[in-house]
Amino acid sequence: MSTTQSERLRGLLEPLVSAADLDLEEIEVSRAGRRRMLRIIVDSDEGATLDACAELSRAISAKLDETDAMGEDEYVLEVSSPGADRPLTEHRHYVRAIGRLVKLQLTEGGDVVARILAVDDEGLDLEVPGVKGRKPTARRVAFAEIAKARVEIEFSRKDKKEEEA
């Protein structure tokens, strides 16, 4: 997608997304056979519900129909929340991941798998799980030290309510 089209779509859709109390995370236009696919990724601090995505999809569809932002060719519109494997790239992504296990690839090499305890303007306070019965350790990582970051999927994590019981 050209930068001009991307900027135009962002300018057109950002007010609709903001009005729904969501953040516009990504706009992606790709080919699916003869059709184009317009994928809009939205999120919020509380997450993007299926109902919110459906309502926003209707509003975006109506807006795109009244403009020529997508041209005359057919396209498929998809509005969804980010997947669990979405990279953490913005400060707000890290804030939303507080309490979650993340895998960080460091700029100087090596990986760290740890739970985010707190986020500030400079970096993250982490709890690195103990290995072989050892206690977890605290670690501080500055944003400048992070090359890539993703939330790790936890299948056996206890819910906060279970932990308190």
PDB file of C-alpha atoms in Angstrom:
ATOM      1  CA  MET A   1       0.000   0.000   0.000  1.00  0.00           C
ATOM      2  CA  SER A   2       1.388   3.388  -0.882  1.00  0.00           C
ATOM      3  CA  THR A   3       2.225   5.762   1.913  1.00  0.00           C
ATOM      4  CA  THR A   4      -0.225   8.254   0.474  1.00  0.00           C
ATOM      5  CA  GLN A   5      -3.093   5.755   0.597  1.00  0.00           C
ATOM      6  CA  SER A   6      -2.063   4.623   4.079  1.00  0.00           C
ATOM      7  CA  GLU A   7      -1.973   8.204   5.338  1.00  0.00           C
ATOM      8  CA  ARG A   8      -5.285   8.975   3.657  1.00  0.00           C
ATOM      9  CA  LEU A   9      -6.966   5.903   5.160  1.00  0.00           C
ATOM     10  CA  ARG A  10      -5.507   6.676   8.602  1.00  0.00           C
ATOM     11  CA  GLY A  11      -6.752  10.264   8.395  1.00  0.00           C
ATOM     12  CA  LEU A  12     -10.179   9.072   7.269  1.00  0.00           C
ATOM     13  CA  LEU A  13     -10.578   6.250   9.799  1.00  0.00           C
ATOM     14  CA  GLU A  14      -8.827   7.574  12.922  1.00  0.00           C
ATOM     15  CA  PRO A  15     -11.778   9.803  13.961  1.00  0.00           C
ATOM     16  CA  LEU A  16     -14.198   6.852  13.641  1.00  0.00           C
ATOM     17  CA  VAL A  17     -11.937   4.607  15.703  1.00  0.00           C
ATOM     18  CA  SER A  18     -11.378   7.299  18.347  1.00  0.00           C
ATOM     19  CA  ALA A  19     -15.128   7.941  18.555  1.00  0.00           C
ATOM     20  CA  ALA A  20     -15.523   4.249  19.460  1.00  0.00           C
ATOM     21  CA  ASP A  21     -12.961   4.718  22.298  1.00  0.00           C
ATOM     22  CA  LEU A  22     -10.448   2.509  20.510  1.00  0.00           C
ATOM     23  CA  ASP A  23      -6.876   2.963  19.269  1.00  0.00           C
ATOM     24  CA  LEU A  24      -6.077   2.461  15.591  1.00  0.00           C
ATOM     25  CA  GLU A  25      -3.129   0.061  15.757  1.00  0.00           C
ATOM     26  CA  GLU A  26      -2.628  -0.921  12.138  1.00  0.00           C
ATOM     27  CA  ILE A  27      -3.991  -0.567   8.615  1.00  0.00           C
ATOM     28  CA  GLU A  28      -3.012  -3.233   6.119  1.00  0.00           C
ATOM     29  CA  VAL A  29      -4.053  -3.549   2.496  1.00  0.00           C
ATOM     30  CA  SER A  30      -3.162  -6.783   0.727  1.00  0.00           C
ATOM     31  CA  ARG A  31      -4.267  -8.874  -2.242  1.00  0.00           C
ATOM     32  CA  ALA A  32      -6.487 -11.938  -1.874  1.00  0.00           C
ATOM     33  CA  GLY A  33      -6.853 -13.249  -5.409  1.00  0.00           C
ATOM     34  CA  ARG A  34      -8.568 -10.589  -7.492  1.00  0.00           C
ATOM     35  CA  ARG A  35      -9.856  -8.801  -4.423  1.00  0.00           C
ATOM     36  CA  ARG A  36      -8.038  -6.610  -1.997  1.00  0.00           C
ATOM     37  CA  MET A  37      -8.168  -7.113   1.746  1.00  0.00           C
ATOM     38  CA  LEU A  38      -8.352  -4.082   4.041  1.00  0.00           C
ATOM     39  CA  ARG A  39      -7.466  -5.168   7.567  1.00  0.00           C
ATOM     40  CA  ILE A  40      -7.965  -2.667  10.391  1.00  0.00           C
ATOM     41  CA  ILE A  41      -6.504  -3.605  13.789  1.00  0.00           C
ATOM     42  CA  VAL A  42      -7.933  -1.778  16.816  1.00  0.00           C
ATOM     43  CA  ASP A  43      -7.408  -2.099  20.560  1.00  0.00           C
ATOM     44  CA  SER A  44      -8.021  -0.350  23.873  1.00  0.00           C
ATOM     45  CA  ASP A  45      -6.935  -0.665  27.483  1.00  0.00           C
ATOM     46  CA  GLU A  46      -9.930  -2.943  28.083  1.00  0.00           C
ATOM     47  CA  GLY A  47      -9.490  -4.789  24.784  1.00  0.00           C
ATOM     48  CA  ALA A  48     -11.653  -4.618  21.681  1.00  0.00           C
ATOM     49  CA  THR A  49     -14.835  -6.676  21.984  1.00  0.00           C
ATOM     50  CA  LEU A  50     -16.444  -8.499  19.097  1.00  0.00           C
ATOM     51  CA  ASP A  51     -19.460  -6.164  19.297  1.00  0.00           C
ATOM     52  CA  ALA A  52     -17.220  -3.074  19.220  1.00  0.00           C
ATOM     53  CA  CYS A  53     -15.364  -4.435  16.158  1.00  0.00           C
ATOM     54  CA  ALA A  54     -18.647  -5.240  14.379  1.00  0.00           C
ATOM     55  CA  GLU A  55     -20.100  -1.796  15.079  1.00  0.00           C
ATOM     56  CA  LEU A  56     -16.885  -0.095  13.981  1.00  0.00           C
ATOM     57  CA  SER A  57     -16.789  -2.251  10.837  1.00  0.00           C
ATOM     58  CA  ARG A  58     -20.239  -0.965   9.844  1.00  0.00           C
ATOM     59  CA  ALA A  59     -19.172   2.658  10.437  1.00  0.00           C
ATOM     60  CA  ILE A  60     -15.916   2.203   8.479  1.00  0.00           C
ATOM     61  CA  SER A  61     -17.741   0.463   5.625  1.00  0.00           C
ATOM     62  CA  ALA A  62     -20.228   3.334   5.356  1.00  0.00           C
ATOM     63  CA  LYS A  63     -17.403   5.905   5.416  1.00  0.00           C
ATOM     64  CA  LEU A  64     -15.422   4.062   2.746  1.00  0.00           C
ATOM     65  CA  ASP A  65     -18.546   3.744   0.573  1.00  0.00           C
ATOM     66  CA  GLU A  66     -19.039   7.521   0.579  1.00  0.00           C
ATOM     67  CA  THR A  67     -15.402   8.206  -0.374  1.00  0.00           C
ATOM     68  CA  ASP A  68     -13.081   6.875  -3.060  1.00  0.00           C
ATOM     69  CA  ALA A  69     -10.329   5.952  -0.582  1.00  0.00           C
ATOM     70  CA  MET A  70     -10.313   2.313  -1.733  1.00  0.00           C
ATOM     71  CA  GLY A  71     -10.946   3.064  -5.411  1.00  0.00           C
ATOM     72  CA  GLU A  72     -13.443   1.188  -7.567  1.00  0.00           C
ATOM     73  CA  ASP A  73     -12.027  -2.336  -7.123  1.00  0.00           C
ATOM     74  CA  GLU A  74     -13.718  -4.822  -4.798  1.00  0.00           C
ATOM     75  CA  TYR A  75     -12.242  -5.286  -1.357  1.00  0.00           C
ATOM     76  CA  VAL A  76     -12.940  -7.216   1.816  1.00  0.00           C
ATOM     77  CA  LEU A  77     -12.997  -5.257   5.074  1.00  0.00           C
ATOM     78  CA  GLU A  78     -11.839  -6.900   8.286  1.00  0.00           C
ATOM     79  CA  VAL A  79     -11.877  -5.087  11.630  1.00  0.00           C
ATOM     80  CA  SER A  80     -10.338  -6.994  14.511  1.00  0.00           C
ATOM     81  CA  SER A  81      -8.297  -6.803  17.667  1.00  0.00           C
ATOM     82  CA  PRO A  82      -4.600  -7.626  17.590  1.00  0.00           C
ATOM     83  CA  GLY A  83      -3.693 -11.278  17.900  1.00  0.00           C
ATOM     84  CA  ALA A  84      -1.941 -12.699  20.908  1.00  0.00           C
ATOM     85  CA  ASP A  85       1.319 -12.824  18.954  1.00  0.00           C
ATOM     86  CA  ARG A  86       1.286  -9.138  18.048  1.00  0.00           C
ATOM     87  CA  PRO A  87       4.636  -7.444  18.714  1.00  0.00           C
ATOM     88  CA  LEU A  88       4.794  -4.888  21.509  1.00  0.00           C
ATOM     89  CA  THR A  89       5.951  -1.694  19.807  1.00  0.00           C
ATOM     90  CA  GLU A  90       4.231   1.188  21.581  1.00  0.00           C
ATOM     91  CA  HIS A  91       4.384   2.299  25.211  1.00  0.00           C
ATOM     92  CA  ARG A  92       0.661   1.589  25.554  1.00  0.00           C
ATOM     93  CA  HIS A  93       1.230  -2.026  24.420  1.00  0.00           C
ATOM     94  CA  TYR A  94       3.599  -2.597  27.353  1.00  0.00           C
ATOM     95  CA  VAL A  95       1.171  -0.933  29.786  1.00  0.00           C
ATOM     96  CA  ARG A  96      -1.623  -3.212  28.556  1.00  0.00           C
ATOM     97  CA  ALA A  97       0.681  -6.213  29.070  1.00  0.00           C
ATOM     98  CA  ILE A  98       1.318  -5.533  32.773  1.00  0.00           C
ATOM     99  CA  GLY A  99       0.984  -8.842  34.598  1.00  0.00           C
ATOM    100  CA  ARG A 100       1.628 -10.855  31.431  1.00  0.00           C
ATOM    101  CA  LEU A 101       4.643 -12.976  30.549  1.00  0.00           C
ATOM    102  CA  VAL A 102       6.684 -11.487  27.685  1.00  0.00           C
ATOM    103  CA  LYS A 103       9.678 -12.512  25.628  1.00  0.00           C
ATOM    104  CA  LEU A 104      12.136  -9.702  24.990  1.00  0.00           C
ATOM    105  CA  GLN A 105      14.914  -9.871  22.411  1.00  0.00           C
ATOM    106  CA  LEU A 106      17.617  -7.520  23.614  1.00  0.00           C
ATOM    107  CA  THR A 107      19.613  -5.221  21.334  1.00  0.00           C
ATOM    108  CA  GLU A 108      22.895  -6.603  22.709  1.00  0.00           C
ATOM    109  CA  GLY A 109      21.764 -10.160  22.025  1.00  0.00           C
ATOM    110  CA  GLY A 110      19.982 -12.735  24.103  1.00  0.00           C
ATOM    111  CA  ASP A 111      16.396 -13.160  25.200  1.00  0.00           C
ATOM    112  CA  VAL A 112      14.615 -12.513  28.466  1.00  0.00           C
ATOM    113  CA  VAL A 113      11.324 -14.192  29.363  1.00  0.00           C
ATOM    114  CA  ALA A 114       9.734 -12.377  32.284  1.00  0.00           C
ATOM    115  CA  ARG A 115       6.504 -10.989  33.694  1.00  0.00           C
ATOM    116  CA  ILE A 116       5.926  -7.236  33.380  1.00  0.00           C
ATOM    117  CA  LEU A 117       5.334  -5.734  36.824  1.00  0.00           C
ATOM    118  CA  ALA A 118       5.431  -2.025  35.975  1.00  0.00           C
ATOM    119  CA  VAL A 119       6.027   0.310  33.047  1.00  0.00           C
ATOM    120  CA  ASP A 120       7.271   3.901  33.105  1.00  0.00           C
ATOM    121  CA  ASP A 121       8.627   6.300  30.477  1.00  0.00           C
ATOM    122  CA  GLU A 122      12.123   4.749  30.513  1.00  0.00           C
ATOM    123  CA  GLY A 123      11.436   1.012  30.630  1.00  0.00           C
ATOM    124  CA  LEU A 124      10.048  -2.044  32.362  1.00  0.00           C
ATOM    125  CA  ASP A 125      10.242  -3.582  35.815  1.00  0.00           C
ATOM    126  CA  LEU A 126      10.214  -7.337  35.336  1.00  0.00           C
ATOM    127  CA  GLU A 127       9.977 -10.506  37.382  1.00  0.00           C
ATOM    128  CA  VAL A 128      12.147 -13.226  35.864  1.00  0.00           C
ATOM    129  CA  PRO A 129      10.765 -16.649  36.847  1.00  0.00           C
ATOM    130  CA  GLY A 130      13.059 -18.836  38.907  1.00  0.00           C
ATOM    131  CA  VAL A 131      14.489 -21.970  37.334  1.00  0.00           C
ATOM    132  CA  LYS A 132      14.468 -25.392  39.037  1.00  0.00           C
ATOM    133  CA  GLY A 133      12.821 -24.290  42.271  1.00  0.00           C
ATOM    134  CA  ARG A 134      14.654 -20.986  42.630  1.00  0.00           C
ATOM    135  CA  LYS A 135      12.795 -17.817  43.517  1.00  0.00           C
ATOM    136  CA  PRO A 136      11.934 -15.266  40.825  1.00  0.00           C
ATOM    137  CA  THR A 137      14.303 -12.308  40.471  1.00  0.00           C
ATOM    138  CA  ALA A 138      13.621  -8.644  39.718  1.00  0.00           C
ATOM    139  CA  ARG A 139      15.106  -7.028  36.625  1.00  0.00           C
ATOM    140  CA  ARG A 140      14.929  -3.610  35.034  1.00  0.00           C
ATOM    141  CA  VAL A 141      15.093  -3.269  31.226  1.00  0.00           C
ATOM    142  CA  ALA A 142      15.168   0.091  29.454  1.00  0.00           C
ATOM    143  CA  PHE A 143      13.158   0.498  26.252  1.00  0.00           C
ATOM    144  CA  ALA A 144      16.423   1.299  24.425  1.00  0.00           C
ATOM    145  CA  GLU A 145      17.667  -2.225  25.272  1.00  0.00           C
ATOM    146  CA  ILE A 146      14.647  -3.942  23.632  1.00  0.00           C
ATOM    147  CA  ALA A 147      14.958  -4.994  19.981  1.00  0.00           C
ATOM    148  CA  LYS A 148      11.673  -6.965  19.862  1.00  0.00           C
ATOM    149  CA  ALA A 149       8.987  -7.946  22.343  1.00  0.00           C
ATOM    150  CA  ARG A 150       5.955 -10.244  22.324  1.00  0.00           C
ATOM    151  CA  VAL A 151       3.503 -11.531  24.880  1.00  0.00           C
ATOM    152  CA  GLU A 152       4.033 -15.219  25.610  1.00  0.00           C
ATOM    153  CA  ILE A 153       0.941 -17.401  25.588  1.00  0.00           C
ATOM    154  CA  GLU A 154       0.377 -19.056  28.970  1.00  0.00           C
ATOM    155  CA  PHE A 155      -1.881 -22.089  29.001  1.00  0.00           C
ATOM    156  CA  SER A 156      -1.580 -22.912  32.693  1.00  0.00           C
ATOM    157  CA  ARG A 157      -1.502 -19.434  34.219  1.00  0.00           C
ATOM    158  CA  LYS A 158      -3.723 -18.990  37.218  1.00  0.00           C
ATOM    159  CA  ASP A 159      -6.303 -16.230  37.138  1.00  0.00           C
ATOM    160  CA  LYS A 160      -5.768 -13.415  39.676  1.00  0.00           C
ATOM    161  CA  LYS A 161      -8.870 -14.574  41.567  1.00  0.00           C
ATOM    162  CA  GLU A 162      -7.446 -18.096  41.835  1.00  0.00           C
ATOM    163  CA  GLU A 163      -4.135 -16.725  43.131  1.00  0.00           C
ATOM    164  CA  GLU A 164      -5.886 -14.714  45.853  1.00  0.00           C
ATOM    165  CA  ALA A 165      -7.977 -17.682  47.031  1.00  0.00           C
TER     166      ALA A 165
END
